[in-house]
Coordinates of C-alpha atoms in Angstrom, one line a residue:
M1 CA 91.9 68.9 71.4
S2 CA 89.7 69.6 68.4
E3 CA 89.1 67.4 65.4
H4 CA 91.7 68.1 62.8
R5 CA 90.8 70.3 59.9
R6 CA 93.3 70.8 57.1
P7 CA 93.9 74.4 56.3
R8 CA 93.3 75.8 52.9
V9 CA 96.6 76.7 51.1
L10 CA 95.4 79.8 49.4
S11 CA 93.5 81.2 52.4
P12 CA 96.1 83.8 53.5
L13 CA 96.5 85.1 49.9
R14 CA 92.8 85.3 49.4
E15 CA 92.3 87.2 52.6
H16 CA 95.1 89.6 51.8
L17 CA 93.6 90.3 48.4
R18 CA 90.3 91.0 50.0
D19 CA 92.0 93.7 52.1
T20 CA 93.2 95.5 49.0
F21 CA 91.1 97.7 46.6
W22 CA 93.3 97.3 43.5
F23 CA 93.1 93.6 42.6
A24 CA 89.5 93.4 41.5
P25 CA 89.5 96.5 39.3
T26 CA 92.8 95.5 37.7
A27 CA 91.5 92.0 37.0
G28 CA 88.3 93.6 35.6
L29 CA 90.3 95.8 33.2
V30 CA 92.1 92.7 31.9
C31 CA 88.8 90.9 31.5
A32 CA 87.4 93.9 29.7
F33 CA 90.3 93.8 27.2
V34 CA 89.8 90.0 26.7
L35 CA 86.0 90.5 26.2
W36 CA 86.6 93.3 23.7
A37 CA 89.1 91.0 21.7
A38 CA 86.5 88.2 21.7
A39 CA 83.7 90.6 20.6
A40 CA 85.9 92.1 17.9
T41 CA 86.7 88.6 16.6
A42 CA 83.0 87.8 16.5
D43 CA 82.3 91.0 14.5
A44 CA 85.0 90.3 12.0
A45 CA 83.8 86.7 11.6
I46 CA 80.2 88.0 10.9
V47 CA 81.5 90.4 8.2
D48 CA 83.7 87.7 6.7
L49 CA 80.7 85.3 6.5
L50 CA 78.6 87.9 4.8
R51 CA 81.3 88.8 2.4
E52 CA 81.7 85.1 1.4
R53 CA 78.0 85.0 0.6
R54 CA 78.2 88.4 -1.1
A55 CA 75.5 89.7 1.2
Y56 CA 76.5 93.3 0.8
D57 CA 73.1 94.7 1.6
E58 CA 73.1 93.0 5.0
I59 CA 76.6 94.4 5.6
G60 CA 75.2 97.9 4.8
D61 CA 72.4 97.4 7.2
L62 CA 74.8 96.3 10.0
T63 CA 76.9 99.3 9.3
A64 CA 73.9 101.6 9.7
I65 CA 72.9 100.0 13.0
A66 CA 76.5 100.2 14.2
E67 CA 76.6 103.9 13.3
D68 CA 73.5 104.6 15.3
A69 CA 75.0 102.7 18.3
K70 CA 78.2 104.8 17.9
T71 CA 76.5 107.8 19.4
I72 CA 75.6 105.8 22.5
V73 CA 79.1 104.3 22.8
T74 CA 80.6 107.8 22.4
T75 CA 78.4 109.2 25.1
V76 CA 79.2 106.3 27.4
S77 CA 82.9 106.8 27.0
Q78 CA 82.7 110.5 27.7
A79 CA 80.4 110.3 30.7
M80 CA 81.5 107.1 32.5
L81 CA 84.7 108.4 34.0
T82 CA 83.0 111.5 35.3
F83 CA 80.3 109.3 36.7
I84 CA 82.9 107.2 38.5
G85 CA 84.5 110.3 40.0
V86 CA 81.3 111.7 41.4
V87 CA 80.0 108.4 42.8
F88 CA 83.2 107.5 44.6
S89 CA 83.7 111.0 45.9
I90 CA 80.4 110.8 47.6
S91 CA 81.3 107.4 48.9
L92 CA 84.5 108.7 50.5
V93 CA 82.5 111.3 52.3
A94 CA 80.2 108.5 53.6
V95 CA 83.2 106.5 54.7
Q96 CA 84.6 109.4 56.5
M97 CA 81.4 110.1 58.3
A98 CA 81.0 106.5 59.4
A99 CA 84.6 106.4 60.7
G100 CA 84.1 109.5 62.7
Q101 CA 80.8 108.4 64.2
L102 CA 81.7 104.8 64.9
T103 CA 85.4 103.9 64.8
P104 CA 88.2 104.3 62.1
R105 CA 88.4 100.5 62.0
V106 CA 85.0 100.3 60.2
V107 CA 86.7 101.6 57.1
R108 CA 88.0 98.1 56.4
I109 CA 84.3 97.1 56.0
F110 CA 84.1 99.4 52.9
V111 CA 87.5 98.2 51.7
R112 CA 86.4 94.5 51.9
S113 CA 82.9 95.1 50.6
R114 CA 82.3 92.9 47.5
I115 CA 79.6 95.3 46.1
S116 CA 82.0 98.2 46.3
K117 CA 84.8 96.4 44.4
L118 CA 82.3 94.9 41.9
T119 CA 80.8 98.3 41.2
L120 CA 84.2 100.0 40.7
T121 CA 85.3 97.1 38.5
V122 CA 82.3 97.2 36.2
F123 CA 82.4 101.0 36.0
L124 CA 86.1 101.0 34.9
S125 CA 85.6 98.0 32.6
T126 CA 82.7 99.7 30.9
F127 CA 84.8 102.8 30.4
L128 CA 87.8 100.9 29.0
F129 CA 85.5 98.7 26.8
S130 CA 83.8 101.7 25.3
L131 CA 87.2 103.3 24.5
L132 CA 88.3 100.1 22.8
V133 CA 85.0 99.9 20.8
M134 CA 85.6 103.4 19.5
T135 CA 88.8 102.1 17.8
S136 CA 86.9 99.5 15.9
Y137 CA 84.7 101.9 13.9
E138 CA 85.8 102.3 10.3
S139 CA 85.5 105.3 8.1
E140 CA 84.8 103.1 5.1
A141 CA 81.2 103.4 3.9
E142 CA 81.1 101.0 1.0
P143 CA 79.9 97.6 2.1
E144 CA 82.3 95.8 -0.4
R145 CA 85.3 97.3 1.5
V146 CA 84.1 97.0 5.1
T147 CA 86.2 94.6 7.0
A148 CA 84.5 94.8 10.5
V149 CA 81.3 96.2 11.9
P150 CA 81.4 96.6 15.7
L151 CA 77.9 95.4 16.2
V152 CA 78.6 92.8 18.9
Q153 CA 80.9 95.2 20.6
S154 CA 78.2 97.8 20.7
V155 CA 75.6 95.4 22.2
V156 CA 78.1 94.3 24.9
T157 CA 78.7 98.0 25.7
L158 CA 75.0 98.5 26.2
M159 CA 74.8 95.5 28.4
L160 CA 77.7 96.8 30.5
V161 CA 76.0 100.1 30.9
G162 CA 72.8 98.4 32.1
L163 CA 74.8 96.3 34.5
S164 CA 76.6 99.5 35.8
L165 CA 73.2 101.1 36.5
L166 CA 72.0 98.1 38.5
L167 CA 75.2 97.9 40.4
F168 CA 75.0 101.7 41.1
I169 CA 71.6 101.2 42.8
A170 CA 72.9 98.3 44.8
Y171 CA 76.1 100.2 45.8
V172 CA 74.2 103.2 47.0
T173 CA 71.8 101.0 49.0
T174 CA 74.7 99.2 50.6
T175 CA 76.6 102.4 51.4
L176 CA 73.6 103.9 53.1
R177 CA 73.2 100.8 55.2
M178 CA 76.9 100.9 56.2
M179 CA 76.3 104.4 57.6
Q180 CA 73.9 103.0 60.1
V181 CA 74.9 101.5 63.4
G182 CA 72.8 98.4 63.3
P183 CA 74.1 97.0 60.0
V184 CA 77.7 97.9 60.9
V185 CA 77.7 96.0 64.2
D186 CA 75.8 93.1 62.7
R187 CA 78.4 92.9 59.9
I188 CA 81.3 93.0 62.4
T189 CA 79.6 90.3 64.5
R190 CA 78.9 88.0 61.6
E191 CA 82.6 88.3 60.5
A192 CA 83.8 87.6 64.0
L193 CA 81.6 84.5 64.2
R194 CA 82.9 83.3 60.9
V195 CA 86.5 83.6 62.1
L196 CA 85.6 81.8 65.3
A197 CA 84.0 79.0 63.2
R198 CA 87.1 78.6 61.1
Q199 CA 89.4 78.5 64.1
P200 CA 90.1 75.0 65.4
A201 CA 88.9 74.6 69.0
G202 CA 91.6 74.8 71.6
G203 CA 92.2 72.7 74.7
T204 CA 92.7 73.7 78.3
E205 CA 95.0 70.9 79.2
G206 CA 97.9 72.3 77.1
V207 CA 100.2 70.6 74.6
A208 CA 103.2 68.4 75.5
L209 CA 106.0 69.7 73.4
P210 CA 109.4 68.3 72.7
P211 CA 112.4 70.3 74.0
E212 CA 112.9 73.6 72.3
T213 CA 115.7 73.4 69.7
G214 CA 115.7 77.0 68.3
R215 CA 113.7 80.2 67.7
V216 CA 113.0 82.2 64.6
A217 CA 113.1 86.0 65.1
H218 CA 111.2 88.6 63.1
R219 CA 113.4 90.3 60.6
G220 CA 111.0 92.5 58.7
R221 CA 109.4 95.8 59.5
A222 CA 107.7 96.4 62.8
G223 CA 103.9 95.9 62.7
V224 CA 100.9 93.9 63.8
L225 CA 101.1 90.1 63.4
R226 CA 98.1 89.7 61.0
D227 CA 98.2 86.0 60.2
V228 CA 100.4 83.0 59.5
D229 CA 100.3 80.6 56.6
V230 CA 99.3 77.6 58.5
A231 CA 99.5 75.1 55.7
R232 CA 103.1 76.2 54.8
L233 CA 104.3 76.0 58.4
V234 CA 102.7 72.6 58.9
R235 CA 104.5 71.4 55.7
A236 CA 107.8 72.8 56.9
A237 CA 107.5 71.2 60.3
R238 CA 106.5 67.9 58.9
R239 CA 109.6 67.8 56.6
Q240 CA 111.9 68.3 59.6
D241 CA 109.8 66.2 62.0
A242 CA 109.5 69.2 64.3
V243 CA 106.7 71.1 66.1
L244 CA 106.5 74.8 65.7
R245 CA 105.1 77.1 68.3
L246 CA 103.8 80.6 67.5
I247 CA 105.1 82.7 70.3
P248 CA 103.1 86.0 69.9
R249 CA 99.4 85.9 69.5
I250 CA 97.6 87.1 66.3
G251 CA 97.1 90.8 66.7
D252 CA 100.3 91.4 68.8
H253 CA 102.7 94.2 67.7
V254 CA 106.1 92.8 66.9
V255 CA 109.4 94.6 66.2
P256 CA 112.6 93.3 64.5
G257 CA 114.3 90.8 66.7
T258 CA 111.1 89.6 68.4
P259 CA 111.0 85.8 68.6
V260 CA 108.0 84.7 66.5
L261 CA 108.4 81.0 66.2
G262 CA 109.8 78.4 68.6
V263 CA 111.1 75.1 67.1
H264 CA 110.6 72.0 69.2
G265 CA 112.2 68.7 68.4
G266 CA 113.6 67.6 65.0
R267 CA 115.7 69.8 62.9
P268 CA 115.0 73.5 62.7
P269 CA 113.4 74.3 59.3
D270 CA 114.9 77.0 57.0
A271 CA 114.5 80.3 58.7
G272 CA 113.6 82.1 55.5
I273 CA 110.7 79.8 54.8
L274 CA 109.4 80.3 58.3
R275 CA 109.7 84.1 58.2
S276 CA 107.9 84.3 54.8
A277 CA 105.0 82.4 56.2
V278 CA 104.4 85.1 58.9
S279 CA 102.5 88.2 57.7
V280 CA 103.0 91.5 59.5
G281 CA 101.1 94.6 58.5
V282 CA 99.9 98.0 59.7
D283 CA 96.5 97.0 61.0
R284 CA 94.8 93.9 62.5
T285 CA 92.6 91.8 60.2
F286 CA 89.8 89.4 60.7
H287 CA 91.4 86.5 59.0
Q288 CA 92.8 84.6 62.0
D289 CA 92.2 87.2 64.8
V290 CA 89.4 85.8 66.9
A291 CA 89.3 88.8 69.2
F292 CA 89.4 91.6 66.6
G293 CA 85.6 91.7 66.1
L294 CA 85.1 92.0 69.8
R295 CA 87.7 94.8 69.9
Q296 CA 85.8 96.8 67.2
L297 CA 82.4 96.4 69.0
V298 CA 84.0 97.7 72.3
D299 CA 85.6 100.6 70.4
I300 CA 82.2 101.6 68.9
A301 CA 80.5 101.4 72.3
L302 CA 83.3 103.4 74.0
R303 CA 83.0 106.2 71.5
A304 CA 79.3 106.2 71.9
M305 CA 79.6 106.7 75.6
S306 CA 82.1 109.5 75.4
A307 CA 81.1 112.9 76.4
A308 CA 81.5 114.2 72.9
V309 CA 79.0 111.7 71.4
N310 CA 76.8 110.7 74.4
D311 CA 74.9 108.0 72.6
P312 CA 74.2 105.2 75.1
T313 CA 71.7 103.5 72.8
T314 CA 74.5 102.7 70.4
A315 CA 76.5 101.3 73.3
V316 CA 73.5 99.0 74.1
Q317 CA 73.4 97.8 70.5
C318 CA 77.1 96.9 70.8
L319 CA 76.5 95.1 74.1
D320 CA 73.8 93.1 72.4
R321 CA 76.4 91.8 69.9
I322 CA 79.1 91.4 72.6
V323 CA 76.8 89.1 74.6
Q324 CA 75.9 87.3 71.3
F325 CA 79.5 86.6 70.5
L326 CA 80.4 85.5 74.1
A327 CA 77.4 83.2 74.2
V328 CA 78.8 81.4 71.2
V329 CA 82.2 81.2 72.8
A330 CA 80.7 80.2 76.2
A331 CA 80.8 76.4 75.5
R332 CA 83.7 76.4 73.1
P333 CA 87.1 74.8 74.2
L334 CA 89.7 77.6 74.4
G335 CA 93.4 77.5 75.0
A336 CA 96.3 76.4 72.8
V337 CA 95.1 75.6 69.2
V338 CA 97.0 72.8 67.4
H339 CA 97.3 72.3 63.7
R340 CA 98.1 68.8 62.5
D341 CA 99.4 67.3 59.3
R342 CA 97.6 64.8 57.2
R343 CA 98.7 61.9 59.5
G344 CA 97.3 63.7 62.5
A345 CA 100.6 64.6 64.1
V346 CA 100.8 68.0 65.8
R347 CA 103.0 70.4 63.8
L348 CA 101.9 73.9 64.8
V349 CA 100.8 75.2 68.2
Q350 CA 99.1 78.6 68.4
A351 CA 98.0 80.6 71.5
V352 CA 94.6 82.2 71.3
P353 CA 92.7 84.3 73.9
D354 CA 91.0 82.2 76.6
W355 CA 87.6 82.7 78.1
E356 CA 88.8 85.2 80.8
D357 CA 90.6 87.3 78.1
M358 CA 87.4 87.4 76.0
V359 CA 85.2 88.4 79.0
D360 CA 87.7 91.1 80.0
L361 CA 87.9 92.5 76.5
G362 CA 84.1 92.6 76.2
F363 CA 83.3 94.2 79.6
A364 CA 86.3 95.8 81.4
E365 CA 86.5 99.1 79.5
L366 CA 82.8 99.4 79.1
R367 CA 82.2 98.8 82.8
A368 CA 84.6 101.6 83.7
C369 CA 82.7 104.1 81.5
A370 CA 79.1 102.8 82.1
A371 CA 78.6 103.7 85.8
G372 CA 77.0 107.0 85.0
S373 CA 74.6 105.7 82.3
P374 CA 71.7 103.6 83.7
Q375 CA 70.8 102.4 80.2
V376 CA 74.2 100.8 79.7
T377 CA 74.5 99.4 83.2
R378 CA 71.1 97.7 83.1
R379 CA 71.9 96.2 79.7
M380 CA 75.3 95.0 80.9
L381 CA 73.8 93.4 84.0
A382 CA 71.2 91.6 81.9
G383 CA 73.9 90.4 79.5
L384 CA 76.1 89.1 82.4
D385 CA 73.1 87.3 83.9
D386 CA 72.3 85.7 80.5
L387 CA 75.8 84.5 80.1
L388 CA 75.9 83.1 83.7
L389 CA 73.0 80.8 82.6
L390 CA 74.9 79.6 79.6
V391 CA 78.5 79.0 80.7
P392 CA 79.7 75.9 82.6
E393 CA 80.5 76.2 86.3
G394 CA 84.2 76.7 85.6
R395 CA 83.7 79.8 83.6
R396 CA 81.4 81.8 85.9
E397 CA 84.2 83.5 87.9
P398 CA 85.1 86.3 85.3
L399 CA 81.4 87.1 84.8
L400 CA 80.7 87.3 88.6
R401 CA 83.8 89.4 89.0
H402 CA 82.6 92.0 86.4
R403 CA 79.1 92.0 87.9
A404 CA 80.4 92.8 91.3
L405 CA 82.8 95.5 90.0
L406 CA 79.9 97.1 88.1
E407 CA 77.8 97.2 91.2
E408 CA 80.6 98.8 93.1
A409 CA 81.2 101.4 90.4
V410 CA 77.5 102.3 90.4
A411 CA 77.5 102.6 94.2
R412 CA 80.4 105.0 94.0
T413 CA 79.0 107.1 91.1
V414 CA 75.3 107.3 91.8
A415 CA 74.4 109.3 94.9
Q416 CA 70.7 108.6 95.3
P417 CA 69.6 105.1 96.5
A418 CA 66.6 105.0 94.2
D419 CA 68.8 105.8 91.2
R420 CA 71.2 103.1 92.2
V421 CA 68.4 100.5 92.5
F422 CA 67.2 101.6 89.0
A423 CA 70.6 101.5 87.5
L424 CA 71.3 98.0 88.8
E425 CA 68.0 96.4 87.6
P426 CA 68.8 94.1 84.6
D427 CA 67.1 95.0 81.4
R428 CA 67.9 93.6 78.0
Q429 CA 66.8 96.9 76.3
G430 CA 68.7 99.1 78.7
I431 CA 65.7 101.3 79.5
G432 CA 63.0 99.5 77.5

């Protein structure tokens, strides 16, 4: 078993918020209001200080400067919302093109993109802030009667406009990169490796569990098991001196009535607490799903090899990342993952894909479609040979099986002996 690593309590909430597009802009609008209130207070304090010193000439100078800035603030408030609409309309077209060329699952990359959320947040905050600043301008022209001059507010507005322009450049650059195959598959691979690094290593020997004392069924809507609140389940099991077993794997589709958690030993915890610690949604997420990144890479490669697209080079790029991911998994203990409490006692047992599952996911579907494409078969053979050099002896069988099946598929599909020899020559670039 792996060394115990205590789970972060807010990890599921944070990941769920990252999969939404409303939280960051809403928080930004609240911050914009708070910033405006602070800037308005500072402007009022400046005027009060000058009035106490009877510096009416300086108040008049500040009023003149603020009036000049009012034109800019007015222009910003009128143009910003239109600018937001144009920019994000173009972005939606870019997302649609990327989803059509690669896979619909890449849309989540745009949804989770920090630069996309930050850009929208700053744009909307700038628009709201400029509207609030417009309410601070007074019609009073005599310095002795002026109560506030929105000078600080105007300066902050100009700073927000400058920040918006810089973020616009960064956003366009990032969006253009996300329309390219290389950056997309690299992003998917890096996220998949981060999930793998967070996941406690499993064990092949299994876990000795006490007798089962009960089961908790899913009572919500049907959907994909996205993740579980590990910290909450561990606490609930510790209080009842029990061990919980997650019956379906992360990424499985569950329906109402499906057993989700098995209770072993001790007293069964409150079913409501257990059900609320299990998250079911429409789509799979990266948070705890170690196989989801591999699934996306395979989907992109399959679409690239379809007759409608016919882009074997993209399939080779995906194979590069599939081999990279499996090379990291090659020496990693797989099997049942256990989560322990602070005293080291096992409280939650979770099933994850084993090595054979990972290899089958990475190569089975691609092997079935690759027989007629020598570029893909050559790259797949080179990847299998590289992995055979990395894996321990006990993990060679799935790789050898896929290699033999690929050779048989090429033999059935390619008629000319010379073409078969060429298609079965390992090459890391496919046809370099």
